[in-house]
């Protein structure tokens, strides 16, 4: 059937052989010992049949409607040549247990993977290849999603193309991790799904079956991705914060979901919190949004109260058995310096932030039971670097309280990494750089949600690699999940997300962005260290290399061009990995070095 996909051909074949009259979709994986074929209704995603086979003799057909009832068919029967041939066209080798993507196109450059209450694609827990071999995980614009294959490391180079040479002795920053934000909107969308779908979504992010996030950002009270504006103490002039209390958004949405994520993960998860606005009675403009800063001067009752608010927040979450790794001083402090800014903000100049840290927030945290919670300054566009860092960190009092500098990605196109991140690291090599927020669809010329956009996935992975190459220790996405509109958002500031929830269908879509992030988060655990990787010639690939805490090597290769690139990766201690980087693909390579 020229011009048709193997999935389409198999769908027609199953409809012919088994009399399935509904629209048919198919996903499959071949395993070294057999395989699995999933036949599903392509509109409702109802599982029609699950076909598994352990050898070439027998295929077992299991209907979800007839649990425990299996039909045995001869593999040499009517489907022998047709089915096996077509399966081989579209299947790749997978370790047992992983479930394939059920793809759906919405007319953009690639596909989403469709999940519901009964099915979601998954990955195997990470298993190292045998010594002398490497694993390759591949995602492509054409529809592959973190598909694993293995290869043999060669003693001698046979390729003639680009050579990437690992330099493990050249060591750079250690990695903190990767993750996303548990906003009110994310919580509302996740909990709008059925319990089974909720679990599959959370597993996709946090379990060994998923991409194993280890960072969660938590807004302190409301932000634009809330359905109302609130703080934790909206009682006028309550300087003792006697009326401070968490909201239902915390106690019914964010906290329960974070606990569920913690139960699913095998990695320690680090939480960090960011405030958008103080209570309005502490602000010069008396409003959650618009141009406004804290009243008074650093060291006074307004600034001390705002610093104490952080401790109250940390205390309140501790009562719910959640401990934070870090807090940022303020989300996008320059937003509150803009007249008419549309949503929650609190303005700081660099000088104001320096003095607030030195006189208020730094000492208050240090003298609290949360003295081990780290403080990240800036939490705004890297365009502000290195100037903002120089203002704050050249003050020895403020500097002693600051662990790191958090950056957002929205103005990166105006701010080259070398002159911002690179120069800041040169000036302050012992201060962590940390990417704390990113999303696509926020600019006025961008469509909020583009289901299946491969370009948006490439934007994510290009940003992550660039950040890693310029000393950044972690990368945090914005909302973990949004709806089809890119919300909810009380000011309609809709954006895209790696997971989009279709509440009416009890379905969620895992976008290319999700898998691009997974090419890093799953394979680069906390305390991995970036090392040198040198190319033999100028090329269009984005590449980065790291050594994991267990001593194994990870290399990520992103090809944003349409051209296939023959490639050799050299590890001087081990040998040569001969491979190819297809156009519009991302690969993660993993191998033992001992």
Short mmCIF file of N, CA, C and O in Angstrom, two decimals, residues 116 161 210 229 293 396 419 434 440 461 557 581:
data_model
loop_
_atom_site.label_atom_id
_atom_site.label_comp_id
_atom_site.label_asym_id
_atom_site.label_seq_id
_atom_site.Cartn_x
_atom_site.Cartn_y
_atom_site.Cartn_z
N UNK A 116 -5.16 8.27 28.53
CA UNK A 116 -6.44 8.40 29.22
C UNK A 116 -6.41 7.57 30.49
O UNK A 116 -5.34 7.23 30.99
N UNK A 161 32.68 10.80 9.44
CA UNK A 161 31.99 12.07 9.61
C UNK A 161 32.45 12.81 10.84
O UNK A 161 33.62 12.73 11.26
N UNK A 210 8.37 7.05 33.83
CA UNK A 210 8.29 8.34 33.15
C UNK A 210 9.65 9.00 33.05
O UNK A 210 10.68 8.33 32.98
N UNK A 229 -7.30 36.11 42.61
CA UNK A 229 -6.13 36.70 43.24
C UNK A 229 -6.26 36.60 44.76
O UNK A 229 -7.31 36.91 45.31
N UNK A 293 5.84 48.50 44.76
CA UNK A 293 6.90 47.86 45.53
C UNK A 293 6.48 47.82 46.99
O UNK A 293 5.39 48.27 47.36
N UNK A 396 29.04 42.40 50.48
CA UNK A 396 29.40 41.18 51.23
C UNK A 396 28.31 40.70 52.18
O UNK A 396 28.19 39.50 52.43
N UNK A 419 27.53 36.40 27.05
CA UNK A 419 27.71 37.71 27.69
C UNK A 419 26.85 37.87 28.94
O UNK A 419 27.02 38.84 29.68
N UNK A 434 20.76 28.92 37.85
CA UNK A 434 19.65 27.97 37.84
C UNK A 434 18.51 28.55 37.01
O UNK A 434 18.05 29.66 37.26
N UNK A 440 6.55 28.19 26.18
CA UNK A 440 6.35 28.73 24.83
C UNK A 440 4.90 29.19 24.71
O UNK A 440 4.02 28.73 25.43
N UNK A 461 14.90 21.85 24.21
CA UNK A 461 16.17 21.14 24.32
C UNK A 461 17.34 22.02 23.93
O UNK A 461 18.44 21.90 24.52
N UNK A 557 22.43 14.70 22.00
CA UNK A 557 22.68 15.27 20.68
C UNK A 557 21.34 15.73 20.09
O UNK A 557 20.43 14.92 19.90
N UNK A 581 22.92 11.06 13.48
CA UNK A 581 21.92 11.97 14.03
C UNK A 581 20.96 12.37 12.92
O UNK A 581 21.30 13.22 12.08
#
